[in-house]
Coordinates of N, CA and C and ligand atoms in Angstrom, one line a residue:
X1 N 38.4 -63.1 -56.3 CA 37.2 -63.7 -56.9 C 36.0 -62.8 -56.8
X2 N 35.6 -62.5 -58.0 CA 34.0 -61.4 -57.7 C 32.5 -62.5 -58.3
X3 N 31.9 -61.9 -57.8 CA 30.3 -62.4 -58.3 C 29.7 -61.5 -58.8
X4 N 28.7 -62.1 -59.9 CA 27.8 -61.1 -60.2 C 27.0 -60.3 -59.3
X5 N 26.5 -59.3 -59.6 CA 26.3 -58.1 -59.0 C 24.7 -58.5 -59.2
X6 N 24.6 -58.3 -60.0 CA 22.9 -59.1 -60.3 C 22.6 -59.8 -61.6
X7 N 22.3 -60.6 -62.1 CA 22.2 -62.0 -62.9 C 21.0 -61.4 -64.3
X8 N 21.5 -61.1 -65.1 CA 20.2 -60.9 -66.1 C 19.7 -62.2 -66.6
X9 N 18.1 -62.1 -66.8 CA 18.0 -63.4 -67.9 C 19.0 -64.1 -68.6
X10 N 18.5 -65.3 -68.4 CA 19.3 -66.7 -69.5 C 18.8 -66.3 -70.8
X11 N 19.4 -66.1 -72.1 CA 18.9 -66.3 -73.5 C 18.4 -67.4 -73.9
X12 N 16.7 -66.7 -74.6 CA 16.5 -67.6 -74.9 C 16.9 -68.4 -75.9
X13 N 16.3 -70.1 -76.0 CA 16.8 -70.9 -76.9 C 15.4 -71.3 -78.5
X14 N 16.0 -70.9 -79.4 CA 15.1 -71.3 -80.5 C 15.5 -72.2 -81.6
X15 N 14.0 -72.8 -81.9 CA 14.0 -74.2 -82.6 C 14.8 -74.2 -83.7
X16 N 15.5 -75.3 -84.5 CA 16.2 -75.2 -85.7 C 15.1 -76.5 -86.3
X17 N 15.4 -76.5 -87.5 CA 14.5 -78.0 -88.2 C 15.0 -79.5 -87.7
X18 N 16.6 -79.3 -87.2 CA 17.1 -80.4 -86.5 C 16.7 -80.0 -85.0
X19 N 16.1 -81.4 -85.1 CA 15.4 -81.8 -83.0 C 16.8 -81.7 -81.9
X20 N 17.9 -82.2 -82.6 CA 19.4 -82.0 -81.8 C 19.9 -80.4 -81.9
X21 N 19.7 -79.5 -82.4 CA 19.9 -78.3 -82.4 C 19.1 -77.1 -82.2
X22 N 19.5 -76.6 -81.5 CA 18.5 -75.0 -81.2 C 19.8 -74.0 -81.3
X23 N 19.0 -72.7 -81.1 CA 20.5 -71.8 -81.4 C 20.3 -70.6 -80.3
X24 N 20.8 -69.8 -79.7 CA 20.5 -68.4 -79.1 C 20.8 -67.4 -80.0
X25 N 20.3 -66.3 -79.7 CA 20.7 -64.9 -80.6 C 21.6 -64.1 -79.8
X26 N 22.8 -63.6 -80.5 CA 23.2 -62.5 -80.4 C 22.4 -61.0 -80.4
X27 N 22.5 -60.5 -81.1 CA 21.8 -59.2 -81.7 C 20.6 -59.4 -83.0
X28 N 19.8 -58.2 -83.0 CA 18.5 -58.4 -84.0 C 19.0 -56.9 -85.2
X29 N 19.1 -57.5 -86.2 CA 19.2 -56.2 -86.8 C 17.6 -56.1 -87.6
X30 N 17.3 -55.4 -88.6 CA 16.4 -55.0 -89.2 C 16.7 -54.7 -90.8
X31 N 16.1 -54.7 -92.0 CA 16.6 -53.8 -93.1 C 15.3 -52.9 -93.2
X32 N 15.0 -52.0 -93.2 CA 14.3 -50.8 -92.9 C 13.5 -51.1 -94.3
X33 N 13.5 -51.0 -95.7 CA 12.3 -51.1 -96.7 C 13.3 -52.3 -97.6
X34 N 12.5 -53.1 -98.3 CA 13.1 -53.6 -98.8 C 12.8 -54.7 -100.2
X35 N 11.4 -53.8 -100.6 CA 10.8 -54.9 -101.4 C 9.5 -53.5 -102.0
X36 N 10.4 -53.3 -103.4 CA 9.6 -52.5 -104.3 C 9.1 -53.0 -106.0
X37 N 8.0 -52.9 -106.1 CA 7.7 -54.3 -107.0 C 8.2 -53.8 -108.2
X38 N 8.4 -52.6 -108.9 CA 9.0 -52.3 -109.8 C 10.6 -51.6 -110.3
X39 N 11.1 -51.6 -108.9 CA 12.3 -51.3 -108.9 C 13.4 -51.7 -109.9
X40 N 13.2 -53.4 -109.5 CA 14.8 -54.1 -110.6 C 14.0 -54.0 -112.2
X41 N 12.3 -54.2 -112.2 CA 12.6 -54.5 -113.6 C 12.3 -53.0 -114.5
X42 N 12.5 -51.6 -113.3 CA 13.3 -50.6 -114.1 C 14.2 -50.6 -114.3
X43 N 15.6 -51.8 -114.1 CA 16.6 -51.4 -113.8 C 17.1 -50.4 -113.3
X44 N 16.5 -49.8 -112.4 CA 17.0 -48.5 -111.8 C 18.2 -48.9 -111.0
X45 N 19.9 -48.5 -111.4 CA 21.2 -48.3 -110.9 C 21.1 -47.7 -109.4
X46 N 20.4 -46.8 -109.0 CA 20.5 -45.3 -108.2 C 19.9 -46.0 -106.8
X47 N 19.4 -47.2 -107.2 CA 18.7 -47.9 -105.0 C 20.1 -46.9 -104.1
X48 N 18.6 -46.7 -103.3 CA 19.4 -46.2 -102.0 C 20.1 -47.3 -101.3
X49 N 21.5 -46.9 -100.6 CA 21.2 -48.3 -99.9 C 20.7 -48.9 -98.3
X50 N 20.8 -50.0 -98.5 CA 20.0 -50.4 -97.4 C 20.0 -49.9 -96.0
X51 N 18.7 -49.5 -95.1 CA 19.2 -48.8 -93.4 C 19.0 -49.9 -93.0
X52 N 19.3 -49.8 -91.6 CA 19.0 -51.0 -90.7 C 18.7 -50.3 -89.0
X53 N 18.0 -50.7 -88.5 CA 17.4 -50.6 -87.3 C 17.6 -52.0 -86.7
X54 N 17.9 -51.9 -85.2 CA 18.2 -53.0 -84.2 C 17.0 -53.4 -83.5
X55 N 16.4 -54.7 -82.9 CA 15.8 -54.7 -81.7 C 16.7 -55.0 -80.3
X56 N 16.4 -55.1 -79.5 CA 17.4 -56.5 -78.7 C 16.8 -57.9 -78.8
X57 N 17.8 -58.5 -78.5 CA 17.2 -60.4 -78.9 C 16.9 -60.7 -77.7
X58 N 16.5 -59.6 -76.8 CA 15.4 -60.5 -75.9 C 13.9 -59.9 -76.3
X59 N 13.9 -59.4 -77.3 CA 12.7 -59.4 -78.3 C 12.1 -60.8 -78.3
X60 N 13.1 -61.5 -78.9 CA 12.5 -62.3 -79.6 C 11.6 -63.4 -78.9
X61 N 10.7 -64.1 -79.7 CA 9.9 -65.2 -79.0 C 9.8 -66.3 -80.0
X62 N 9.8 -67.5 -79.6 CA 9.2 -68.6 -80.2 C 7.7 -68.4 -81.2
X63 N 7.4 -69.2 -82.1 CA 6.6 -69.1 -83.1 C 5.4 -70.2 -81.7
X64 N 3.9 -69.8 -82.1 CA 3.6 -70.5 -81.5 C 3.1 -69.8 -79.9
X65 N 3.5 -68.7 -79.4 CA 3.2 -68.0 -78.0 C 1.6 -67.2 -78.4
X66 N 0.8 -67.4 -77.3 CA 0.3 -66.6 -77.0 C 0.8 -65.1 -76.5
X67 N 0.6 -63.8 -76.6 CA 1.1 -62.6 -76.4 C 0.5 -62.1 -75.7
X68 N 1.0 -61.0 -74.9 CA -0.4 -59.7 -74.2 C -0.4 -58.6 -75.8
X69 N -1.2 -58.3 -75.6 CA -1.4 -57.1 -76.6 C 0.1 -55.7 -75.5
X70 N 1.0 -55.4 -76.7 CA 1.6 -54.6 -76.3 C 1.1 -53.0 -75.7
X71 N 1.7 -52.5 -74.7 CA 1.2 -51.4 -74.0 C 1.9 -50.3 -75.0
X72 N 0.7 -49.1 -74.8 CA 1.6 -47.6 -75.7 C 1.0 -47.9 -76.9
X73 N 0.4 -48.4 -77.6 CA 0.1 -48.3 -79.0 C -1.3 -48.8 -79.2
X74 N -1.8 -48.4 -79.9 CA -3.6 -48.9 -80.4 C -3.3 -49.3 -81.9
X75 N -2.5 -49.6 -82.4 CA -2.0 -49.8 -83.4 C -1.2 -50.9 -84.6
X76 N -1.2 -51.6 -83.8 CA 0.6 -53.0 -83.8 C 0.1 -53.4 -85.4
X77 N 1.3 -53.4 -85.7 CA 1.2 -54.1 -87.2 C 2.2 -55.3 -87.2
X78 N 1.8 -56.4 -88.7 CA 2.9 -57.3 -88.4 C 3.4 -56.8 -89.8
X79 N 4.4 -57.3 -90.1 CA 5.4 -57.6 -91.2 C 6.3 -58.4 -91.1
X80 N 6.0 -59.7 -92.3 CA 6.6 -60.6 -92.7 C 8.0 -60.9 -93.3
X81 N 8.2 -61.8 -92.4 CA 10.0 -60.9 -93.3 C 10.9 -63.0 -93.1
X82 N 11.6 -62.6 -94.4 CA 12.6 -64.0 -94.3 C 13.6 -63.4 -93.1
X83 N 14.2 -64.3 -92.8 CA 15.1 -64.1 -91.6 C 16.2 -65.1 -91.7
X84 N 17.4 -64.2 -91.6 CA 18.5 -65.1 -91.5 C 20.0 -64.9 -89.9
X85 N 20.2 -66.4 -89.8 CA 21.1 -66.3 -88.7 C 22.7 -66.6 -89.3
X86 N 23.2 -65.4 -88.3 CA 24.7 -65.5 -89.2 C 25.4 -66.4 -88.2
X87 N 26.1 -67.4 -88.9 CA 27.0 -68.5 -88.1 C 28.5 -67.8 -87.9
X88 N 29.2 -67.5 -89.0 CA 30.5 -67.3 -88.8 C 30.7 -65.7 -88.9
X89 N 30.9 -65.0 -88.3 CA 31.2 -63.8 -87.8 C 32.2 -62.9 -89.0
X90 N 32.4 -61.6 -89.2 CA 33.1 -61.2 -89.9 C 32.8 -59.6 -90.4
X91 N 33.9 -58.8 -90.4 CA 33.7 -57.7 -90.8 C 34.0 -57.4 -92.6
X92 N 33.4 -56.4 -93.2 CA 34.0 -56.0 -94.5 C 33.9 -57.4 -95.5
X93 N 32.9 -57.7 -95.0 CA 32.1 -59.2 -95.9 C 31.8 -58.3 -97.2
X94 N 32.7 -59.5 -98.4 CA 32.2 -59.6 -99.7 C 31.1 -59.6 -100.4
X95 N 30.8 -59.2 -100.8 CA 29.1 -60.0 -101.8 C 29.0 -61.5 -102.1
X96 N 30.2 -61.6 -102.7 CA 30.5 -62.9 -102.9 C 31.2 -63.9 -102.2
X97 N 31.4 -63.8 -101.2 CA 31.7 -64.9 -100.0 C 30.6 -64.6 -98.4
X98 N 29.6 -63.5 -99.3 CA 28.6 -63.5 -97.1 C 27.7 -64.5 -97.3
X99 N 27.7 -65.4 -98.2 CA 26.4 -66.5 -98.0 C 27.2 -67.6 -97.3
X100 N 28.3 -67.8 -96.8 CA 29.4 -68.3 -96.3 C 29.2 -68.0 -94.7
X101 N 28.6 -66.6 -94.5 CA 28.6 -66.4 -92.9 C 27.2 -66.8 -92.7
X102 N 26.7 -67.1 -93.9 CA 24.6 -67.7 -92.8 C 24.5 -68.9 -92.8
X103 N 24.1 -69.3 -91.7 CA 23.8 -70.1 -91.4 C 22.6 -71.1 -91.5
X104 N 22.0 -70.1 -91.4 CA 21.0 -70.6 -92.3 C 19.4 -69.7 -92.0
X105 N 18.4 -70.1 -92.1 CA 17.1 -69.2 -92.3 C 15.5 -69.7 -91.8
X106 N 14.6 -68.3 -91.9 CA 13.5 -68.7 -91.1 C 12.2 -67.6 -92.0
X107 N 11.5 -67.7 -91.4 CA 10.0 -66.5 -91.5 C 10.0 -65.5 -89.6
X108 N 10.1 -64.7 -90.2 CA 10.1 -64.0 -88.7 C 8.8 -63.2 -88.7
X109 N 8.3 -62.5 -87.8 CA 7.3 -61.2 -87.7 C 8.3 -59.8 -87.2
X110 N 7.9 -59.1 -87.9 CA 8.9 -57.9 -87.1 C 7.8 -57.0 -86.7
X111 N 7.4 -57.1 -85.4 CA 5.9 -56.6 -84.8 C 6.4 -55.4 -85.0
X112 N 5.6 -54.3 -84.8 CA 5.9 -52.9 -85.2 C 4.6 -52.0 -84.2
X113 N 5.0 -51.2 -83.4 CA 4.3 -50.4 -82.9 C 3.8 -49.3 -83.6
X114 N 3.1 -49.3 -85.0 CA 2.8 -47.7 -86.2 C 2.1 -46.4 -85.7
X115 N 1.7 -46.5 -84.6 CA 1.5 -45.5 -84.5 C 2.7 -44.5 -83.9
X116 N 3.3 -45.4 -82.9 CA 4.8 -45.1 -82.2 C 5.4 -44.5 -83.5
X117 N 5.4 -45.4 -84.3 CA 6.8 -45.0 -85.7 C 6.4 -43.9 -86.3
X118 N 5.1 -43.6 -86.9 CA 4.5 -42.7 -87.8 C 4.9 -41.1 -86.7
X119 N 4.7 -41.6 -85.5 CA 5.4 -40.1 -84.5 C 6.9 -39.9 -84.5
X120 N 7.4 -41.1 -84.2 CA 8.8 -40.8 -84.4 C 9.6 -40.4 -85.7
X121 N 9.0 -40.8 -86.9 CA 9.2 -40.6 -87.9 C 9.4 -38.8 -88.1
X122 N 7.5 -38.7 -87.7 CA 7.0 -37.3 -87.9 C 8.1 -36.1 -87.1
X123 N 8.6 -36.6 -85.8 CA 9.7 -35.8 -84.9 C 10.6 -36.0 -85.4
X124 N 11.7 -36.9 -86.0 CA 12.5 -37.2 -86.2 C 13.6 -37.7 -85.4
X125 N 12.8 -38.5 -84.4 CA 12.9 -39.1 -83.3 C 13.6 -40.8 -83.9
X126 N 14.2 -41.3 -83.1 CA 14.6 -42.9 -83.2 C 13.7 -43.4 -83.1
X127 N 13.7 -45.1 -83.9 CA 12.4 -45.9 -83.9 C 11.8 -47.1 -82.8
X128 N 13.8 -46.7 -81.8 CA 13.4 -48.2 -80.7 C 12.2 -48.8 -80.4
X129 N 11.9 -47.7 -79.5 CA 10.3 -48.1 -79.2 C 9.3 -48.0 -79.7
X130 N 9.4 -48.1 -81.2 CA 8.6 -48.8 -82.1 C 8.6 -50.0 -82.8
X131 N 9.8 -50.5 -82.4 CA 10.3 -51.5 -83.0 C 11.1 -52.6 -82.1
X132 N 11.2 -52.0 -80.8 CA 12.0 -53.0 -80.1 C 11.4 -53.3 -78.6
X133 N 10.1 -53.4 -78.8 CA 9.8 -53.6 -77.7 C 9.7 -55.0 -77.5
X134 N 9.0 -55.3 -76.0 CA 9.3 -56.6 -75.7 C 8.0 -57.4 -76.6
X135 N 8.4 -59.1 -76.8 CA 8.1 -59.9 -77.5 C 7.7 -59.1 -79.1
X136 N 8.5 -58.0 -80.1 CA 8.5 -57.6 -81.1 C 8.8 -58.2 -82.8
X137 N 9.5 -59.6 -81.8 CA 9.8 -60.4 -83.1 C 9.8 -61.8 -83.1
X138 N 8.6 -62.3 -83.8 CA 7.7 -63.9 -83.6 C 8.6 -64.3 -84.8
X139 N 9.6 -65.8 -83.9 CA 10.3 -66.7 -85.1 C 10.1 -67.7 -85.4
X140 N 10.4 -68.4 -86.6 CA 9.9 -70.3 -87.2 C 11.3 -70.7 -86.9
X141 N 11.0 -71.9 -86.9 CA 12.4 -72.7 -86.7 C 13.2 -72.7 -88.0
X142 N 14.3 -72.0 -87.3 CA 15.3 -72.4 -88.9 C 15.5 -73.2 -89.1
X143 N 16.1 -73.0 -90.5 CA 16.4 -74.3 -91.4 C 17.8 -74.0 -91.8
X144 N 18.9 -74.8 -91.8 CA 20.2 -74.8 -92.1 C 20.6 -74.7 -93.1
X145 N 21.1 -73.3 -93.6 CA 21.2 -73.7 -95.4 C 22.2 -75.0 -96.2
X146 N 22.9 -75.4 -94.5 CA 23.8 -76.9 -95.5 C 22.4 -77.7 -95.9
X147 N 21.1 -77.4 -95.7 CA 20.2 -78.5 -95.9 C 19.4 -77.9 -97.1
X148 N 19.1 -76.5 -96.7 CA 18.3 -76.1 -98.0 C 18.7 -75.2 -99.2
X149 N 20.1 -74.9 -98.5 CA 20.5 -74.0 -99.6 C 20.5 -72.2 -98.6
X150 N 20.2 -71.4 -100.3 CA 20.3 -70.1 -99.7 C 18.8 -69.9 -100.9
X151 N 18.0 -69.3 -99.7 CA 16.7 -69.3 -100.6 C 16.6 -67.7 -101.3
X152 N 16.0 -67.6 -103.2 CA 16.1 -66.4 -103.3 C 14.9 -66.2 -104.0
X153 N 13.6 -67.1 -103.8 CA 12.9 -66.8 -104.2 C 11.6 -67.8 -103.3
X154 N 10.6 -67.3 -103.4 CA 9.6 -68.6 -102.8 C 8.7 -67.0 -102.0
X155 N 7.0 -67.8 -101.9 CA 6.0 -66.9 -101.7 C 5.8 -66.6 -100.2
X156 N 5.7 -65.2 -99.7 CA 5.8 -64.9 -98.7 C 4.7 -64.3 -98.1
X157 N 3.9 -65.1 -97.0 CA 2.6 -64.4 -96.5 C 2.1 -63.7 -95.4
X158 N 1.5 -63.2 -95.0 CA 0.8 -62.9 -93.8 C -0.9 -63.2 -93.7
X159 N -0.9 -63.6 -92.7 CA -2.5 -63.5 -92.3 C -3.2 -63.3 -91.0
X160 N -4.0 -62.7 -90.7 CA -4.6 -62.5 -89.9 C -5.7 -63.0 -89.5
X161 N -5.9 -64.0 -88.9 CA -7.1 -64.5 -88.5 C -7.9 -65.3 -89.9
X162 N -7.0 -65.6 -90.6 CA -7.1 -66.2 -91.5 C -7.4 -65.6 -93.2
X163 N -7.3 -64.5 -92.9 CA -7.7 -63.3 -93.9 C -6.1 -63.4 -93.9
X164 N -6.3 -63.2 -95.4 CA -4.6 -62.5 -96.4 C -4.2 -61.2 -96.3
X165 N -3.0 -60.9 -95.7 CA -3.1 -59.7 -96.0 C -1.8 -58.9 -96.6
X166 N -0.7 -59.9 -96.5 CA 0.2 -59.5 -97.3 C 0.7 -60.6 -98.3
X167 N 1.3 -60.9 -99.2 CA 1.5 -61.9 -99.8 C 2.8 -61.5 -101.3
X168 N 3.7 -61.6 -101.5 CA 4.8 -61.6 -102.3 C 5.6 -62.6 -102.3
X169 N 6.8 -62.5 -102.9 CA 7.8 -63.3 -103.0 C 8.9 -62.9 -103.1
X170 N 9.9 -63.9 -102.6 CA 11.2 -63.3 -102.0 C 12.3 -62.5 -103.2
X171 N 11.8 -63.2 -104.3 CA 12.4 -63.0 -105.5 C 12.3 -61.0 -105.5
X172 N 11.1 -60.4 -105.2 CA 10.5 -59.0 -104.9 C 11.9 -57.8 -104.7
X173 N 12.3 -59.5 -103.5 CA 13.5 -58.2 -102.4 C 14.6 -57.4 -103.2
X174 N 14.4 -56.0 -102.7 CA 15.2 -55.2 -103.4 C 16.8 -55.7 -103.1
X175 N 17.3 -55.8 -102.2 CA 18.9 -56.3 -101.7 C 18.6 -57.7 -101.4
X176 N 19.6 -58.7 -101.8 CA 19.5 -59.6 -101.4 C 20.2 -60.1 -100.1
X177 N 20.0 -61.2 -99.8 CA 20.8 -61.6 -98.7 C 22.3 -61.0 -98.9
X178 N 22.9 -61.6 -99.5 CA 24.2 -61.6 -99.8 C 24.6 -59.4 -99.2
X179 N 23.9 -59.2 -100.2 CA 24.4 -57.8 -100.5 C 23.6 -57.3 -99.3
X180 N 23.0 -57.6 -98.4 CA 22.5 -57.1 -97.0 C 23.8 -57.2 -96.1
X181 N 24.1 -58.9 -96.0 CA 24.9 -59.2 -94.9 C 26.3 -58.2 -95.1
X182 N 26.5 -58.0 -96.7 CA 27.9 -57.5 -96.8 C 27.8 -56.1 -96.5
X183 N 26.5 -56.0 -96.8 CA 26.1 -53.8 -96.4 C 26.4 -54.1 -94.6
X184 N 25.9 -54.7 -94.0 CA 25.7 -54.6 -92.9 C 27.2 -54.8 -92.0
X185 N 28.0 -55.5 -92.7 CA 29.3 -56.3 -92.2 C 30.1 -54.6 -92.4
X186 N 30.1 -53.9 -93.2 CA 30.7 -52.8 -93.2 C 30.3 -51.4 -92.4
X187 N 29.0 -51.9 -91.5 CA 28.8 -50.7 -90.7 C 29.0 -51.6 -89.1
X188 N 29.0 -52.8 -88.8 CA 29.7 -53.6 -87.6 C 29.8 -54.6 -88.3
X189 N 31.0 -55.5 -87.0 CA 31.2 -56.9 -87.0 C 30.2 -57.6 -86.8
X190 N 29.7 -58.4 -87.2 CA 29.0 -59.1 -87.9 C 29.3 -60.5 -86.3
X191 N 28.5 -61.2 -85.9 CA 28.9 -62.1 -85.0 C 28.2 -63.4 -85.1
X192 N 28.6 -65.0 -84.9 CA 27.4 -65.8 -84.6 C 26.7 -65.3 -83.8
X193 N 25.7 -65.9 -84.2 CA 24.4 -65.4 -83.5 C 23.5 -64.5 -84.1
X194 N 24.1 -63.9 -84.6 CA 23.3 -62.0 -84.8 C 22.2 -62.5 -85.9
X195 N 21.2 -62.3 -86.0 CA 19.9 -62.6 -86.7 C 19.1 -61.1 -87.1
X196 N 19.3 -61.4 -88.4 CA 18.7 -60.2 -89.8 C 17.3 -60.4 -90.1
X197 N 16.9 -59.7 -90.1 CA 15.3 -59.7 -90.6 C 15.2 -58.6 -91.3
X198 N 15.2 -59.5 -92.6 CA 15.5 -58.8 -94.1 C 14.4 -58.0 -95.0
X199 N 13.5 -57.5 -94.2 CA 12.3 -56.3 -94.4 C 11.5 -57.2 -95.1
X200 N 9.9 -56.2 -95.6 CA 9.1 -56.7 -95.4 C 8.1 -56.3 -96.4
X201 N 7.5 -57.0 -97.5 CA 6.7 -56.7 -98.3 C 5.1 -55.5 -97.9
X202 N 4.8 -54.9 -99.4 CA 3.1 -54.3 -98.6 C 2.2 -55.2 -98.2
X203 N 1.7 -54.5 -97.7 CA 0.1 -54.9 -96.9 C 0.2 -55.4 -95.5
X204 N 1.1 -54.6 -95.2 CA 1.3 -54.5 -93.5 C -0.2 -54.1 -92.8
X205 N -0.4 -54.5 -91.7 CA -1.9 -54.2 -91.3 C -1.5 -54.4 -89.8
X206 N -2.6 -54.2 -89.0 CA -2.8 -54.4 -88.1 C -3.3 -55.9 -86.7
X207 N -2.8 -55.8 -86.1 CA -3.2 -57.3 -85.7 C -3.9 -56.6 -84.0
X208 N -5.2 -57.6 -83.8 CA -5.4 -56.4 -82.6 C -5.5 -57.6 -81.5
X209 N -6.1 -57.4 -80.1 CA -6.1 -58.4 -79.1 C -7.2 -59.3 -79.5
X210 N -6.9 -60.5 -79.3 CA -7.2 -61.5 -79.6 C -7.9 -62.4 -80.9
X211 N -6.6 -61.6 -82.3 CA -6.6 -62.3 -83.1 C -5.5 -63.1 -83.2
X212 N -5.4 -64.0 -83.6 CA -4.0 -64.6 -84.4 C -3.5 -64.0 -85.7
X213 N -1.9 -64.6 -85.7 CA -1.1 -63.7 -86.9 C 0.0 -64.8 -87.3
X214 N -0.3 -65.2 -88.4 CA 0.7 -66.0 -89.2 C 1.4 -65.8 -90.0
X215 N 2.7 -65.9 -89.7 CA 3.8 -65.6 -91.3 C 4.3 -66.8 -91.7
X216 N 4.5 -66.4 -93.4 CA 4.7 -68.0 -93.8 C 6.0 -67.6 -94.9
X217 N 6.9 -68.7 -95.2 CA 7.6 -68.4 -96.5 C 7.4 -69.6 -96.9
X218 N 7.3 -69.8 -98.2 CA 7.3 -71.5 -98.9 C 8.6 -72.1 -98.6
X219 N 8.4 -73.1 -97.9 CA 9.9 -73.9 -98.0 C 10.9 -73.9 -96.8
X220 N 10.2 -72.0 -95.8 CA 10.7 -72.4 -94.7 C 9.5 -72.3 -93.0
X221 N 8.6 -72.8 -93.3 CA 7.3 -73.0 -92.6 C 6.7 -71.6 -92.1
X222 N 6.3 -71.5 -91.2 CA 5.6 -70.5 -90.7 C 5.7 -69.9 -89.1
X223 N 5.2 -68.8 -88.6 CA 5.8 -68.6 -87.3 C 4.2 -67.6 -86.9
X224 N 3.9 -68.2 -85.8 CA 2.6 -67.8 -85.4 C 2.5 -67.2 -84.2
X225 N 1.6 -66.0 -83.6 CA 1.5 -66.3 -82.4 C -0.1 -65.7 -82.7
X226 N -0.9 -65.2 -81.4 CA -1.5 -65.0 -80.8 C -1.7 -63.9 -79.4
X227 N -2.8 -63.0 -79.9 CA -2.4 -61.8 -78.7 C -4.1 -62.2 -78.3
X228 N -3.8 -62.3 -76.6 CA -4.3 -62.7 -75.7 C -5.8 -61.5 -75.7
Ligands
MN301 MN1 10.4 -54.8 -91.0

């Protein structure tokens, strides 16, 4: 009989729109750009396709926290992003059967350290610690697509302290759900749990200590916090 050696945090638990259900995360993936306003209606064939960057899911935080302002950056930006949780697990996912693995969906923040990235970028350095630091990704309670569906269009915001600063619609996104989950199912297994945050329209900006930051999607509420 062995014991743990030392005990990591419990995962956290986050809200669903049902009061009887919350869910934990596996893994955080990312889609790296994802929303070019004139892309589809050049028909342009040639999109690259989609990258993806990880956080860890002890990133993540409830909508609704107060924050410290993150250390290492003078910089933090938010970016609003729909966000989806995969229920049923799977490799070498179809286009036309991955809406089958989600579960269903949210409004996330995918906090962003830019001055960190714009260096790492510049070196050609990895983006972790621009992108995965702790409390890096603020979530709304999902909503279960047996209830709403699979959303592929509805307006998507940011604000800061009550100023607009990003604002599009999901309809924008260059890859859709479907064709994310199935890009993504072919570079790993795919797991319950694992939660996508499906990039992120312009007018990314900055959020500084002690403003608030709200992201909103029509239809699937909003996810807020506040840095202290
Ligand atoms: Mn993003």
């Amino acid at each position: 009989m062995t014991r743990l050696a030392v005990i990591p945090p419990a995962p956290r638990r986050f809200a669903t729109t049902d009061p009887t259900l919350e869910v934990e995360l596996h893994r955080i993936f990312c889609v790296g750009r994802n929303y070019a306003a004139h892309a589809r209606e050049m028909g342009n064939d040639d999109r690259e396709p989609p990258f993806f960057f990880t956080k860890p899911a002890s990133a993540a935080v409830a909508s609704g926290a107060t924050l410290s302002y993150p250390p290492a950056t003078s910089n933090l930006h938010h970016e609003a992003e729909l966000v989806l949780l995969i229920g049923i697990g799977g490799a070498d996912i179809a286009i036309d059967t991955a809406l089958e693995h989600v579960w269903g969906y949210g409004v996330g923040n995918d906090l962003t350290r830019r001055d960190l990235q714009a260096e790492a970028k510049e070196m050609r350095r990895p983006w972790d610690m621009a992108k995965g630091f702790d409390a890096s990704a603020v979530l709304g309670p999902l909503h279960p697509a047996s209830e709403i569906g699979h959303p592929s269009k509805g307006r998507i915001t940011a604000q800061v302290n009550g100023e607009l600063r990003q604002e599009a619609d999901l309809s924008d996104m260059i890859w859709s759900v479907a064709e994310i989950v199935s890009h993504l199912s072919r570079l790993v297994s795919l797991c319950p749990g694992d939660l996508i945050m499906t990039g992120t329209p312009e007018g990314v900006g900055s959020v500084a200590p002690g403003q608030d930051c709200v992201v909103a999607i029509e239809g699937l509420g909003e996810a807020r916090f506040r840095y202290a």
